[in-house]
mmCIF file of C-alpha atoms in Angstrom:
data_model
loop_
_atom_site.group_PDB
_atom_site.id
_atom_site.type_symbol
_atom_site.label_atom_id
_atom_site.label_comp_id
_atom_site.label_asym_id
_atom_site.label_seq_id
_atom_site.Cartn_x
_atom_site.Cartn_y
_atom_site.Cartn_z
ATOM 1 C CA UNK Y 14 20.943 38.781 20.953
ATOM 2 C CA UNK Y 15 22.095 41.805 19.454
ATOM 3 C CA UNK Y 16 20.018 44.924 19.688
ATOM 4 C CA UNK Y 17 20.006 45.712 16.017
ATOM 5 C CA UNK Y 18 17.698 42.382 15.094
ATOM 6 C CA UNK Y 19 15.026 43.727 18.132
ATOM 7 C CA UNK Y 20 13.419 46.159 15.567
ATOM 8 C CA UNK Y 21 13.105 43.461 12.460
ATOM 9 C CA UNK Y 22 11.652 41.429 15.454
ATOM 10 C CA UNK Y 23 9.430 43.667 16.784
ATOM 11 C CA UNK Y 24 7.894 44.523 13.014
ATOM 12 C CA UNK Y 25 7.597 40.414 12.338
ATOM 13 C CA UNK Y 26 5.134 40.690 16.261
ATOM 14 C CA UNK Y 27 3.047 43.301 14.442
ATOM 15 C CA UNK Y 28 1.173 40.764 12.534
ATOM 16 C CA UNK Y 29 -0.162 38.387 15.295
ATOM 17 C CA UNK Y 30 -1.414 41.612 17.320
ATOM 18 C CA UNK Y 31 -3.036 42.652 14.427
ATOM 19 C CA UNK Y 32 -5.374 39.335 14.400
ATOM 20 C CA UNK Y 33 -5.418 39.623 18.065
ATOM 21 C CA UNK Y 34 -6.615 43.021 18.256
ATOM 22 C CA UNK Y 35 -9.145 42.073 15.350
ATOM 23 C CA UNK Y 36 -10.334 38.784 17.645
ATOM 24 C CA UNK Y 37 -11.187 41.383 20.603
ATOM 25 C CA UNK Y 38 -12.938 44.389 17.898
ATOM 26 C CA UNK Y 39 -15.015 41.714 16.694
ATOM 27 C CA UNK Y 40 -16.083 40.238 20.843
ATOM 28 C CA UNK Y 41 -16.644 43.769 21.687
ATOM 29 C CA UNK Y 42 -18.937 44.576 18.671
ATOM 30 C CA UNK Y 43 -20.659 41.819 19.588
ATOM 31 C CA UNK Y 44 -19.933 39.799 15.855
ATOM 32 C CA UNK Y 45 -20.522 37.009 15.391
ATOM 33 C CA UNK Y 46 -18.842 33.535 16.893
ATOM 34 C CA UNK Y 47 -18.183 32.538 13.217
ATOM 35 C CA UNK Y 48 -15.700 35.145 12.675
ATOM 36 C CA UNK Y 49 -13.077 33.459 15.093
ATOM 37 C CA UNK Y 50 -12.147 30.329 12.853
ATOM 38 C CA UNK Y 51 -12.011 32.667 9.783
ATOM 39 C CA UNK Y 52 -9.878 34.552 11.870
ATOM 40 C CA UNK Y 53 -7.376 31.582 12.805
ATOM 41 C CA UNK Y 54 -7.770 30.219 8.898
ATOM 42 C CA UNK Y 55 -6.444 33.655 7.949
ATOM 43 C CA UNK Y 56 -3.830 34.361 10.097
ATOM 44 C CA UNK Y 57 -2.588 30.548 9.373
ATOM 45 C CA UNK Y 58 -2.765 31.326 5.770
ATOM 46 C CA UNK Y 59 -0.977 34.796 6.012
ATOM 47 C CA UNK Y 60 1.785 32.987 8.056
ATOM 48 C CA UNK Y 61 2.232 30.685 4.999
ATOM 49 C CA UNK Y 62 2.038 33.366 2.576
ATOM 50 C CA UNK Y 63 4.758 35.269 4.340
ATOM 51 C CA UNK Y 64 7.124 32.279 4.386
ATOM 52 C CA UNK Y 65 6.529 31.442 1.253
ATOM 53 C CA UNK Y 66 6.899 35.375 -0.372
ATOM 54 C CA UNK Y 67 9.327 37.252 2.216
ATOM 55 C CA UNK Y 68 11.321 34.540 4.894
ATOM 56 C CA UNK Y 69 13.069 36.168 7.412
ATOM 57 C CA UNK Y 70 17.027 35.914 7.202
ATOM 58 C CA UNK Y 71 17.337 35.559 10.917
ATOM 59 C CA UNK Y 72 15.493 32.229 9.957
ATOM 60 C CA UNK Y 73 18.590 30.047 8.858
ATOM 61 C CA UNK Y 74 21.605 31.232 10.675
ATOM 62 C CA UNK Y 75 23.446 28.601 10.162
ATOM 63 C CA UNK Y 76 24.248 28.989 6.201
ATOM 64 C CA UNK Y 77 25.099 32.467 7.257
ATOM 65 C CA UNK Y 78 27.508 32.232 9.294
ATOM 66 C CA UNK Y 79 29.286 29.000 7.305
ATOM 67 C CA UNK Y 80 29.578 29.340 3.881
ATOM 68 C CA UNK Y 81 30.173 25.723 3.728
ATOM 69 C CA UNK Y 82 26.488 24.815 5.093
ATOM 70 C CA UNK Y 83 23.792 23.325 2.459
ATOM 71 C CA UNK Y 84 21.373 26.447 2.511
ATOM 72 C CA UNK Y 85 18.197 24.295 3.627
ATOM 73 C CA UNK Y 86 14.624 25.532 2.571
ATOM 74 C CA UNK Y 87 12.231 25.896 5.034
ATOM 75 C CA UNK Y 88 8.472 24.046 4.353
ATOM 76 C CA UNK Y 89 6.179 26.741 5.049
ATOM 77 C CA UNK Y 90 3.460 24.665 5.549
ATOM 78 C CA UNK Y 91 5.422 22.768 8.621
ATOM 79 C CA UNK Y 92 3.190 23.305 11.983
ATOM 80 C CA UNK Y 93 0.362 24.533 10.226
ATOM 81 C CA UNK Y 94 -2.366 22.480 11.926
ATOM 82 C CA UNK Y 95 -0.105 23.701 15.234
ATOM 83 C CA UNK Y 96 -0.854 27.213 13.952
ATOM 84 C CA UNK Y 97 -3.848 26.939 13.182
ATOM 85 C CA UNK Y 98 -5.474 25.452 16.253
ATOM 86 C CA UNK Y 99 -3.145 27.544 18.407
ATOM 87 C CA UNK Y 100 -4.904 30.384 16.302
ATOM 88 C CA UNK Y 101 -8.366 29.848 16.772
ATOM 89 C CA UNK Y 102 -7.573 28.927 20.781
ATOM 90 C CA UNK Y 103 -5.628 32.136 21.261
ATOM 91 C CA UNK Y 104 -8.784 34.406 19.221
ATOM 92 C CA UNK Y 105 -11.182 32.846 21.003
ATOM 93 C CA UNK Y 106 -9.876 33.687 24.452
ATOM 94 C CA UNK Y 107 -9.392 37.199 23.096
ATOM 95 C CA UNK Y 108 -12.940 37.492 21.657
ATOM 96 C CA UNK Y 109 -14.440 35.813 24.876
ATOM 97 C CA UNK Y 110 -12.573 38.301 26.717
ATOM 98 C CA UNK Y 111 -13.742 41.170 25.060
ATOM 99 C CA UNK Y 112 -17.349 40.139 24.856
ATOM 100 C CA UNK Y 113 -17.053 39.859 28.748
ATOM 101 C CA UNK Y 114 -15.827 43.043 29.306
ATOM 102 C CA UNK Y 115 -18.143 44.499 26.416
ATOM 103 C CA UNK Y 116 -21.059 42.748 28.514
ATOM 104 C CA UNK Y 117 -20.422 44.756 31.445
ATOM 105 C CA UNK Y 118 -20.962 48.335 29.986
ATOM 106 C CA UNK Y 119 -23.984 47.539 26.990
ATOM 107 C CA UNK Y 120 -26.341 44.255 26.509
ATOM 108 C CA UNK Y 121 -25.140 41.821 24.278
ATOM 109 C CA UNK Y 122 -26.361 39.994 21.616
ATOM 110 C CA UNK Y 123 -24.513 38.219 18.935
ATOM 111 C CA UNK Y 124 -24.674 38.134 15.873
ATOM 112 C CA UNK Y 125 -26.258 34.999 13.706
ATOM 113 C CA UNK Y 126 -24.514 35.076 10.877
ATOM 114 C CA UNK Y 127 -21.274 37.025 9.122
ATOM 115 C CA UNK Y 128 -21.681 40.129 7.386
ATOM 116 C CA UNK Y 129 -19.812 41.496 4.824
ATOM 117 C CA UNK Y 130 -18.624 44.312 6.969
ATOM 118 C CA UNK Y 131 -16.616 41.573 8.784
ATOM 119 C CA UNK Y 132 -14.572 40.816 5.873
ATOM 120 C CA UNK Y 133 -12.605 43.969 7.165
ATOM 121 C CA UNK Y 134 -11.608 42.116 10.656
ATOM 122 C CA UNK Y 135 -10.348 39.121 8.275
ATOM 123 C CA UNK Y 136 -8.219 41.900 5.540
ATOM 124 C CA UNK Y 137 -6.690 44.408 7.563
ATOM 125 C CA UNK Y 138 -5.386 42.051 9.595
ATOM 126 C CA UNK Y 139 -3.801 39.995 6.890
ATOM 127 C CA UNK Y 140 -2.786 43.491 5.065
ATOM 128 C CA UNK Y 141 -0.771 45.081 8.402
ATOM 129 C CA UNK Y 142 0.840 41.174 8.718
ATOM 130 C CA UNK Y 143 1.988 41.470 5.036
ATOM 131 C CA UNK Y 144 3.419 44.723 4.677
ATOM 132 C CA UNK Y 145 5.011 44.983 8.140
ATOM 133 C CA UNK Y 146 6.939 40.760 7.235
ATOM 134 C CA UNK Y 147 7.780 43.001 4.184
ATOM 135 C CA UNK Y 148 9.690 45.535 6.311
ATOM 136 C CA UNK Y 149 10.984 43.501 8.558
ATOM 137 C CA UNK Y 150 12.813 40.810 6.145
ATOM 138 C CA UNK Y 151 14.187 43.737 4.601
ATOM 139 C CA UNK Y 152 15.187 45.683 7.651
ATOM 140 C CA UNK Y 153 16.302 41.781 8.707
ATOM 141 C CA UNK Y 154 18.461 41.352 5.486
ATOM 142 C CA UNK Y 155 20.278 44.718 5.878
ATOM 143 C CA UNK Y 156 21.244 44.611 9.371
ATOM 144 C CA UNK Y 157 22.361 41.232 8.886
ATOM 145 C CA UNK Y 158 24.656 42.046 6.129
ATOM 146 C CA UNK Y 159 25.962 45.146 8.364
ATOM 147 C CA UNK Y 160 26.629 42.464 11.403
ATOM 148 C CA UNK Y 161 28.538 40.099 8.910
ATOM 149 C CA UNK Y 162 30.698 43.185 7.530
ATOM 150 C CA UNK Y 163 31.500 43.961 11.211
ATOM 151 C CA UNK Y 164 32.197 40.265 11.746
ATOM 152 C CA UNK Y 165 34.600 40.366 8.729
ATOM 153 C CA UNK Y 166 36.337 43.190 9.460
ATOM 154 C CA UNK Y 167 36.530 42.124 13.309
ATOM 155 C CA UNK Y 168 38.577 38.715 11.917
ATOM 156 C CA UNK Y 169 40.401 40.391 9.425
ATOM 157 C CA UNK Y 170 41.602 42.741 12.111
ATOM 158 C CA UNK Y 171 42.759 39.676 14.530
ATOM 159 C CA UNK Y 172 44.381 37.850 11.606
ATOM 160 C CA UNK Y 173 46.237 40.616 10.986
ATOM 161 C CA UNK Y 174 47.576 41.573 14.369
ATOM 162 C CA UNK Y 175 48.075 37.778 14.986
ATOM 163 C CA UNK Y 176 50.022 37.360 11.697
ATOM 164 C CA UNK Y 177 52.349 40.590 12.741
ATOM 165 C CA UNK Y 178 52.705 38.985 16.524
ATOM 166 C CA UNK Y 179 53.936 35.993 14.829
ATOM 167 C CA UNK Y 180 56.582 37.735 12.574
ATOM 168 C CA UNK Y 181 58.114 39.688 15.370
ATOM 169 C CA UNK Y 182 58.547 35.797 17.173
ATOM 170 C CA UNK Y 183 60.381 34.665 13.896
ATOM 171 C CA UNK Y 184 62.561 37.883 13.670
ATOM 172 C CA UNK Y 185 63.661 37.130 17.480
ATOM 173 C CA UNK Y 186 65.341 33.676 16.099
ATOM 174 C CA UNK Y 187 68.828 33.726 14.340
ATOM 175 C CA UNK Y 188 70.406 31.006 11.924
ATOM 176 C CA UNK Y 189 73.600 29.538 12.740
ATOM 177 C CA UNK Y 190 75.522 27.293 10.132
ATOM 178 C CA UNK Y 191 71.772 25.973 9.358
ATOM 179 C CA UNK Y 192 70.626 25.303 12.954
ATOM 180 C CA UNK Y 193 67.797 27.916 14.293
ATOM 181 C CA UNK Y 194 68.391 28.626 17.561
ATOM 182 C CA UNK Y 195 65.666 30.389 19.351
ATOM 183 C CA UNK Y 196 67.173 32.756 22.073
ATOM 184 C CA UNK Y 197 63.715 32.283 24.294
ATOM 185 C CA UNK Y 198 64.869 28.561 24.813
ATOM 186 C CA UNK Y 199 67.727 27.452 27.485
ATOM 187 C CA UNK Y 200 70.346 24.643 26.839
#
């Protein structure tokens, strides 16, 4: 994989550590249980959202790379269920986690219900996941292009050389009375 997609990558990772690190705030401040489905709802729907408003280009290589392709749109909402419960698995684990290690330092005791405070561990979340699929389909999109200019000029380049190798082979051959006789070739 070429270095220049790592960063457009590493932006598009930003979002599930987000809800991760959200999942372990809420275990350690001892919120409530409630908060982890919301959580996994959230991210599934910000996933969605994302697809939907701001796909990646590294998503469909195939079109890219031959113009003949049919450009194929992806359904956003395939896997969702996949997401969803691998979401609320995944946050649990992390808020368990948390909790323990939260338990070990200060007595616990969860919460009953939701506040509205934890409407902030369900936003920010989605917010960071927006804005940093923003940057990265962009930052996706413009090294792509820069790869495929490369690409071009790299076969442009061979043709080129290939098409001058070929011309000094023809120039090597002389005519006589009609017949070409190559001088590489032995009677």
């Amino acid at each position: 994989m070429p270095t220049a997609l790592l960063f457009p990558l590493l932006l598009r990772v930003a979002g599930p550590v987000a809800f991760v690190m959200a999942a372990l705030t809420a275990g350690a401040m001892n919120r409530s249980f409630l908060i982890i489905p919301l959580l996994a709802l959230t991210a599934t729907a910000t996933t969605i959202l994302i697809r939907k408003l701001s796909p990646s280009p590294v998503m469909n290589l195939q079109t890219m790379l031959n113009p003949n392709a049919s450009g194929q749109v992806q359904n956003a909402y395939a896997g969702m269920g996949r997401r969803f419960g691998i979401g609320l698995v995944g946050y649990l684990l992390a808020f368990g986690l948390a909790a323990l290690i939260a338990a070990l330092f200060q007595e616990t005791e969860f919460q009953q219900a939701l506040a509205t405070t934890d409407l902030w561990l369900l936003l920010v979340p989605a917010i960071i996941a927006g804005i940093f699929a923003w940057l990265s389909a962009r930052s996706g999109a413009n090294q792509m292009a820069e790869m495929m200019g490369q690409m071009q000029s790299m076969f442009s380049e061979m043709q080129a050389q290939q098409g001058a190798g070929q011309a000094a082979n023809d120039d090597d051959a002389f005519t006589v009375e009609g017949e070409v006789i190559d001088p590489d070739k032995k009677s």
